[in-house]
């Protein structure tokens, strides 16, 4: 095989670089001091996403981690508890921020194959009103979760359960547009089943920075204070928000291309003898059980393919804006040739 001309980077959809058109939109952005509420582009982004999600207000934050943290700090007080899947990003991959900075106790529950805790488990995990127990305030779900779309029926039932028990529901919707595009539904069809939603612009949507937290006006008013407290108040952030507005206009429907490419790659890998489930969105996970992982990592590296080989049981491949049909073809051949190498 010839030496690769460029890297094909499947490690994450966060590795994309802003397109020229996006950079131009950033260059042209009207800006002001957003901590004083004077950046028109940030305000436009917040209002646009809030209305797309059917919520009253939005808040632009530097990252998904900070957006989820600010949501948790706003929903829960010291000593309160939130129920969360034990493989969820908010529990496992955000540095324990809610506990470290908010004295909020996570109550992790095993996740079922669909990507959320079992609804009976959730119901049983809610603490009775008793001075011995922490107060259960919130259920945190994630959609998409490890590339899977949470079924709408599950979300509807989870939200009804929360309302029956006086809990709030926060959705880590870092990739919620992948879910809506995969389901062929509107964003609101998903977000109506949550009180608050954190939506990332820097993943499949391809911006360099930023997430938007959406919810009620009162919630966002308090969240704005927590954003400042946690150091997330930004000044002329319209330059970044302009990338978000550009992405909402140009990069949502094209997520279907990422999903199609993930399916295409999965078909080739299955035919070549790799073990994996057909992807629902832009992520595929190759079962690493029977593979010589060290040899595969070295082979991929040698042939210009980057993949996340850090998982205990699998190798993760993520398609995104910077991966085209030719890249899929080339990567598929690299994986096939690993199987048939001498
Ligand atoms: C599901 C999910 N939620 C939240 C985040 C955090 O986003 P950020 O990296 O912007 O902090 C990530 C990051 O990959 C994620 O995958």
Short mmCIF file of C-alpha atoms and ligand atoms in Angstrom, two decimals:
data_model
loop_
_atom_site.label_atom_id
_atom_site.label_comp_id
_atom_site.label_asym_id
_atom_site.label_seq_id
_atom_site.Cartn_x
_atom_site.Cartn_y
_atom_site.Cartn_z
CA UNK A 1 0.00 0.00 0.00
CA UNK A 2 1.22 3.55 -0.79
CA UNK A 3 2.09 5.93 2.04
CA UNK A 4 -1.01 7.86 3.09
CA UNK A 5 -1.44 11.41 1.81
CA UNK A 6 -3.27 12.53 4.93
CA UNK A 7 -4.52 11.14 8.22
CA UNK A 8 -8.04 9.78 8.41
CA UNK A 9 -8.97 10.61 11.97
CA UNK A 10 -11.78 8.46 13.37
CA UNK A 11 -10.97 9.15 17.04
CA UNK A 12 -13.87 11.54 17.59
CA UNK A 13 -16.16 14.01 15.87
CA UNK A 14 -14.46 16.69 17.98
CA UNK A 15 -11.36 16.69 15.74
CA UNK A 16 -12.95 18.62 12.86
CA UNK A 17 -11.50 21.93 11.72
CA UNK A 18 -13.83 24.84 10.85
CA UNK A 19 -14.50 25.10 7.12
CA UNK A 20 -13.53 28.22 5.19
CA UNK A 21 -17.17 29.30 5.02
CA UNK A 22 -17.53 28.87 8.78
CA UNK A 23 -14.34 30.89 9.35
CA UNK A 24 -15.75 33.62 7.13
CA UNK A 25 -18.96 33.70 9.19
CA UNK A 26 -16.81 34.00 12.34
CA UNK A 27 -14.79 36.80 10.76
CA UNK A 28 -17.96 38.69 9.87
CA UNK A 29 -19.62 38.29 13.29
CA UNK A 30 -20.99 41.32 15.08
CA UNK A 31 -19.75 41.20 18.66
CA UNK A 32 -20.06 42.87 22.06
CA UNK A 33 -19.33 42.04 25.71
CA UNK A 34 -21.48 39.00 26.41
CA UNK A 35 -20.97 39.10 30.19
CA UNK A 36 -22.89 42.36 30.00
CA UNK A 37 -25.41 40.71 27.65
CA UNK A 38 -24.23 42.87 24.74
CA UNK A 39 -23.12 40.35 22.15
CA UNK A 40 -25.89 40.20 19.51
CA UNK A 41 -24.50 37.06 17.87
CA UNK A 42 -24.38 35.10 21.14
CA UNK A 43 -27.92 36.22 21.95
CA UNK A 44 -29.08 35.16 18.50
CA UNK A 45 -27.48 31.72 18.88
CA UNK A 46 -29.01 31.22 22.34
CA UNK A 47 -32.47 32.21 21.12
CA UNK A 48 -32.23 30.18 17.93
CA UNK A 49 -31.29 26.95 19.67
CA UNK A 50 -33.77 27.50 22.50
CA UNK A 51 -36.59 27.90 20.02
CA UNK A 52 -35.44 24.90 17.95
CA UNK A 53 -35.57 22.85 21.18
CA UNK A 54 -38.93 24.32 22.26
CA UNK A 55 -37.48 26.00 25.35
CA UNK A 56 -37.78 29.60 26.52
CA UNK A 57 -34.09 30.46 26.88
CA UNK A 58 -30.53 29.38 26.13
CA UNK A 59 -27.02 29.94 27.48
CA UNK A 60 -23.81 29.71 25.43
CA UNK A 61 -20.96 27.94 27.23
CA UNK A 62 -17.38 27.04 26.31
CA UNK A 63 -17.81 23.26 26.51
CA UNK A 64 -20.22 20.38 26.96
CA UNK A 65 -18.61 19.51 30.28
CA UNK A 66 -19.23 23.00 31.62
CA UNK A 67 -22.75 23.06 30.22
CA UNK A 68 -23.63 19.80 31.99
CA UNK A 69 -21.91 21.01 35.18
CA UNK A 70 -23.81 24.31 35.18
CA UNK A 71 -27.05 22.36 34.60
CA UNK A 72 -26.33 20.11 37.57
CA UNK A 73 -25.34 23.06 39.80
CA UNK A 74 -28.57 24.82 38.83
CA UNK A 75 -30.84 21.81 39.33
CA UNK A 76 -29.28 20.45 42.53
CA UNK A 77 -28.10 21.90 45.82
CA UNK A 78 -25.46 20.70 48.27
CA UNK A 79 -26.16 17.12 49.33
CA UNK A 80 -28.79 16.55 46.65
CA UNK A 81 -28.59 13.53 44.39
CA UNK A 82 -28.95 12.93 40.67
CA UNK A 83 -29.70 9.57 39.10
CA UNK A 84 -27.50 8.77 36.12
CA UNK A 85 -26.37 5.82 33.98
CA UNK A 86 -23.06 4.36 35.12
CA UNK A 87 -21.56 4.78 31.63
CA UNK A 88 -22.93 8.27 31.06
CA UNK A 89 -20.61 11.14 30.21
CA UNK A 90 -21.93 13.26 33.10
CA UNK A 91 -21.02 10.49 35.54
CA UNK A 92 -17.91 8.92 34.12
CA UNK A 93 -16.06 11.43 31.96
CA UNK A 94 -16.52 14.86 33.52
CA UNK A 95 -14.01 14.63 36.34
CA UNK A 96 -16.68 14.18 39.01
CA UNK A 97 -17.35 17.92 38.61
CA UNK A 98 -20.79 17.89 40.25
CA UNK A 99 -19.34 16.28 43.40
CA UNK A 100 -16.07 18.21 43.32
CA UNK A 101 -17.60 21.64 42.83
CA UNK A 102 -21.25 21.32 43.89
CA UNK A 103 -21.30 18.67 46.65
CA UNK A 104 -23.89 16.90 44.50
CA UNK A 105 -24.02 13.14 44.89
CA UNK A 106 -24.39 10.99 41.78
CA UNK A 107 -26.55 7.87 42.06
CA UNK A 108 -25.26 5.70 39.21
CA UNK A 109 -27.44 2.87 37.86
CA UNK A 110 -26.43 0.16 35.38
CA UNK A 111 -27.31 1.04 31.80
CA UNK A 112 -29.34 -1.36 29.68
CA UNK A 113 -28.55 -2.08 26.04
CA UNK A 114 -30.69 0.85 24.85
CA UNK A 115 -28.40 3.33 26.62
CA UNK A 116 -30.24 4.40 29.75
CA UNK A 117 -31.02 2.90 33.14
CA UNK A 118 -34.01 0.59 33.42
CA UNK A 119 -37.12 2.63 34.31
CA UNK A 120 -38.01 0.37 37.26
CA UNK A 121 -34.48 0.80 38.59
CA UNK A 122 -34.88 4.56 38.32
CA UNK A 123 -38.17 4.49 40.19
CA UNK A 124 -36.68 2.38 42.97
CA UNK A 125 -33.61 4.61 43.21
CA UNK A 126 -35.67 7.70 44.14
CA UNK A 127 -35.12 8.32 47.85
CA UNK A 128 -38.08 8.71 50.19
CA UNK A 129 -38.45 12.02 52.00
CA UNK A 130 -36.54 11.13 55.15
CA UNK A 131 -33.71 12.91 56.98
CA UNK A 132 -31.46 9.88 56.54
CA UNK A 133 -31.38 10.25 52.78
CA UNK A 134 -30.11 12.75 50.32
CA UNK A 135 -32.81 14.38 48.20
CA UNK A 136 -33.23 12.96 44.72
CA UNK A 137 -33.64 15.96 42.44
CA UNK A 138 -32.80 14.94 38.94
CA UNK A 139 -32.49 12.24 36.31
CA UNK A 140 -29.67 12.79 33.80
CA UNK A 141 -29.91 10.99 30.45
CA UNK A 142 -27.75 11.15 27.33
CA UNK A 143 -28.81 11.10 23.65
CA UNK A 144 -27.15 9.89 21.55
CA UNK A 145 -25.38 7.65 23.96
CA UNK A 146 -22.30 5.84 22.65
CA UNK A 147 -23.69 6.39 19.17
CA UNK A 148 -27.11 4.93 19.98
CA UNK A 149 -30.36 6.81 19.81
CA UNK A 150 -32.47 6.64 22.96
CA UNK A 151 -35.90 5.38 21.83
CA UNK A 152 -38.52 8.16 21.94
CA UNK A 153 -40.82 5.89 23.89
CA UNK A 154 -38.15 5.43 26.59
CA UNK A 155 -37.63 9.19 26.83
CA UNK A 156 -41.37 9.84 27.07
CA UNK A 157 -41.79 7.27 29.82
CA UNK A 158 -38.71 8.49 31.69
CA UNK A 159 -40.02 12.06 31.61
CA UNK A 160 -43.47 10.98 32.81
CA UNK A 161 -41.81 9.08 35.64
CA UNK A 162 -39.83 12.20 36.63
CA UNK A 163 -42.96 14.33 36.62
CA UNK A 164 -44.83 11.79 38.78
CA UNK A 165 -42.04 11.97 41.36
CA UNK A 166 -41.24 15.69 41.20
CA UNK A 167 -37.84 15.14 39.57
CA UNK A 168 -36.30 17.26 36.84
CA UNK A 169 -34.85 15.63 33.73
CA UNK A 170 -31.60 16.91 32.22
CA UNK A 171 -30.53 15.60 28.84
CA UNK A 172 -26.87 15.57 27.84
CA UNK A 173 -27.68 16.17 24.18
CA UNK A 174 -24.09 16.62 23.06
CA UNK A 175 -25.13 14.75 19.90
CA UNK A 176 -28.89 15.22 20.04
CA UNK A 177 -28.95 16.42 16.40
CA UNK A 178 -27.49 13.05 15.40
CA UNK A 179 -30.46 11.49 17.19
CA UNK A 180 -33.06 13.70 15.48
CA UNK A 181 -31.50 13.17 12.04
CA UNK A 182 -31.33 9.39 12.60
CA UNK A 183 -34.97 9.27 13.73
CA UNK A 184 -36.09 11.67 10.99
CA UNK A 185 -37.89 13.74 13.63
CA UNK A 186 -37.61 17.35 14.75
CA UNK A 187 -35.38 18.34 17.65
CA UNK A 188 -38.47 19.21 19.70
CA UNK A 189 -39.80 15.65 19.40
CA UNK A 190 -36.82 14.66 21.55
CA UNK A 191 -36.31 17.71 23.74
CA UNK A 192 -39.95 18.00 24.84
CA UNK A 193 -39.10 15.03 27.10
CA UNK A 194 -36.55 16.99 29.12
CA UNK A 195 -36.60 20.10 31.30
CA UNK A 196 -33.10 21.12 30.24
CA UNK A 197 -30.83 20.06 27.39
CA UNK A 198 -27.11 20.62 26.78
CA UNK A 199 -26.34 20.70 23.05
CA UNK A 200 -22.77 20.63 21.71
CA UNK A 201 -21.79 22.57 18.60
CA UNK A 202 -18.22 21.27 18.54
CA UNK A 203 -18.99 17.62 17.78
CA UNK A 204 -20.91 16.54 14.69
CA UNK A 205 -21.84 20.15 13.90
CA UNK A 206 -18.18 20.97 13.38
CA UNK A 207 -17.60 24.25 15.24
CA UNK A 208 -14.31 24.85 17.07
CA UNK A 209 -15.88 25.61 20.47
CA UNK A 210 -19.13 25.74 22.33
CA UNK A 211 -22.31 24.27 23.74
CA UNK A 212 -25.71 25.73 24.45
CA UNK A 213 -27.79 24.87 27.52
CA UNK A 214 -31.52 25.37 27.03
CA UNK A 215 -34.41 25.43 29.51
CA UNK A 216 -36.95 27.72 31.14
CA UNK A 217 -36.22 31.44 31.57
CA UNK A 218 -35.90 31.09 35.38
CA UNK A 219 -33.55 28.13 35.00
CA UNK A 220 -31.31 29.92 32.49
CA UNK A 221 -31.28 33.04 34.67
CA UNK A 222 -29.77 31.01 37.53
CA UNK A 223 -27.56 29.01 35.17
CA UNK A 224 -26.09 32.29 33.88
CA UNK A 225 -24.89 33.03 37.41
CA UNK A 226 -23.31 29.53 37.70
CA UNK A 227 -21.63 30.00 34.32
CA UNK A 228 -19.96 33.16 35.67
CA UNK A 229 -19.06 31.47 38.96
CA UNK A 230 -17.38 28.59 37.11
CA UNK A 231 -15.42 30.97 34.91
CA UNK A 232 -17.44 30.45 31.73
CA UNK A 233 -18.48 34.06 31.14
CA UNK A 234 -16.92 35.06 27.83
CA UNK A 235 -16.57 38.52 26.36
CA UNK A 236 -16.67 38.99 22.54
CA UNK A 237 -17.87 35.40 22.15
CA UNK A 238 -19.92 36.23 19.08
CA UNK A 239 -16.95 35.10 17.00
CA UNK A 240 -17.59 31.60 18.35
CA UNK A 241 -21.36 31.86 18.34
CA UNK A 242 -21.26 32.79 14.64
CA UNK A 243 -19.72 29.39 13.96
CA UNK A 244 -22.66 27.83 15.82
CA UNK A 245 -25.25 29.75 13.81
CA UNK A 246 -23.47 28.77 10.61
CA UNK A 247 -23.47 25.12 11.70
CA UNK A 248 -27.17 25.13 12.54
CA UNK A 249 -27.90 26.31 9.03
CA UNK A 250 -25.43 24.17 7.09
CA UNK A 251 -24.29 21.18 9.14
CA UNK A 252 -27.39 19.57 10.63
CA UNK A 253 -28.94 17.72 7.69
CA UNK A 254 -25.50 16.59 6.49
CA UNK A 255 -25.16 14.47 9.66
CA UNK A 256 -27.06 11.90 7.58
CA UNK A 257 -23.88 11.61 5.45
CA UNK A 258 -21.83 10.77 8.56
CA UNK A 259 -24.39 8.10 9.48
CA UNK A 260 -24.38 6.68 5.95
CA UNK A 261 -20.57 6.54 5.94
CA UNK A 262 -20.52 4.83 9.33
CA UNK A 263 -22.95 2.18 7.99
CA UNK A 264 -20.86 1.74 4.85
CA UNK A 265 -17.67 1.23 6.84
CA UNK A 266 -19.46 -1.16 9.19
CA UNK A 267 -20.66 -3.29 6.25
CA UNK A 268 -17.11 -3.55 4.89
CA UNK A 269 -15.71 -4.42 8.32
CA UNK A 270 -18.37 -7.07 8.92
CA UNK A 271 -17.60 -8.62 5.54
CA UNK A 272 -13.92 -8.63 6.46
CA UNK A 273 -14.69 -10.64 9.61
CA UNK A 274 -14.67 -7.94 12.28
CA UNK A 275 -17.32 -8.17 14.96
CA UNK A 276 -19.53 -5.11 15.44
CA UNK A 277 -23.13 -3.96 15.66
CA UNK A 278 -24.49 -1.92 12.74
CA UNK A 279 -24.18 1.75 13.79
CA UNK A 280 -27.30 3.83 14.42
CA UNK A 281 -25.50 7.17 13.95
CA UNK A 282 -21.85 8.17 13.48
CA UNK A 283 -20.07 5.78 15.86
CA UNK A 284 -19.03 2.18 15.43
CA UNK A 285 -17.43 -0.06 17.98
CA UNK A 286 -15.34 -3.01 16.83
CA UNK A 287 -15.27 -5.86 19.33
CA UNK A 288 -11.61 -6.05 20.32
CA UNK A 289 -11.91 -9.41 22.09
CA UNK A 290 -10.39 -11.55 19.34
CA UNK A 291 -8.10 -8.90 17.87
CA UNK A 292 -4.40 -8.33 18.36
CA UNK A 293 -4.96 -4.75 19.41
CA UNK A 294 -1.31 -3.74 19.49
CA UNK A 295 -0.75 -5.06 15.98
CA UNK A 296 -3.93 -3.40 14.67
CA UNK A 297 -3.01 -0.05 16.29
CA UNK A 298 0.44 -0.17 14.70
CA UNK A 299 -1.05 -1.15 11.31
CA UNK A 300 -3.59 1.69 11.39
CA UNK A 301 -0.90 4.16 12.37
CA UNK A 302 1.39 2.96 9.61
CA UNK A 303 -1.42 3.38 7.06
CA UNK A 304 -2.58 6.81 8.17
CA UNK A 305 -5.69 5.88 10.14
CA UNK A 306 -6.33 7.15 13.67
CA UNK A 307 -8.85 5.32 15.86
CA UNK A 308 -9.69 5.31 19.54
CA UNK A 309 -8.08 2.05 20.68
CA UNK A 310 -8.20 2.98 24.39
CA UNK A 311 -11.51 1.26 25.28
CA UNK A 312 -11.21 -1.92 27.31
CA UNK A 313 -13.38 -4.05 25.04
CA UNK A 314 -13.63 -2.22 21.77
CA UNK A 315 -12.11 0.08 19.19
CA UNK A 316 -14.20 3.17 18.47
CA UNK A 317 -14.51 4.78 15.03
CA UNK A 318 -16.40 8.04 14.59
CA UNK A 319 -17.37 9.60 11.26
CA UNK A 320 -17.61 13.39 10.89
CA UNK A 321 -17.36 16.45 8.67
CA UNK A 322 -13.69 15.86 7.83
CA UNK A 323 -14.20 12.29 6.59
CA UNK A 324 -15.46 11.82 3.03
CA UNK A 325 -16.39 8.82 0.86
CA UNK A 326 -12.80 8.34 -0.37
CA UNK A 327 -11.58 8.23 3.24
CA UNK A 328 -14.13 5.50 4.03
CA UNK A 329 -12.95 3.51 1.01
CA UNK A 330 -9.29 3.90 1.99
CA UNK A 331 -9.91 3.08 5.65
CA UNK A 332 -12.00 0.03 4.75
CA UNK A 333 -9.09 -1.27 2.65
CA UNK A 334 -6.64 -0.70 5.51
CA UNK A 335 -8.83 -2.77 7.85
CA UNK A 336 -9.39 -5.48 5.21
CA UNK A 337 -5.68 -5.75 4.48
CA UNK A 338 -4.93 -6.13 8.19
CA UNK A 339 -7.06 -9.28 8.10
CA UNK A 340 -5.36 -10.72 5.02
CA UNK A 341 -1.77 -9.59 5.68
CA UNK A 342 0.86 -12.28 5.55
C1 LIG B 1 -21.88 12.67 25.40
C2 LIG B 1 -20.95 13.78 25.74
N1 LIG B 1 -21.32 14.71 26.61
C3 LIG B 1 -20.52 15.74 26.95
C4 LIG B 1 -19.26 15.86 26.40
C5 LIG B 1 -18.36 16.98 26.84
O1 LIG B 1 -18.09 17.89 25.85
P1 LIG B 1 -16.77 18.80 25.88
O2 LIG B 1 -15.66 17.95 25.36
O3 LIG B 1 -17.12 19.96 25.00
O4 LIG B 1 -16.53 19.22 27.29
C6 LIG B 1 -18.80 14.90 25.48
C7 LIG B 1 -17.46 15.01 24.89
O5 LIG B 1 -17.04 14.26 24.04
C8 LIG B 1 -19.67 13.84 25.15
O6 LIG B 1 -19.28 12.88 24.28
#
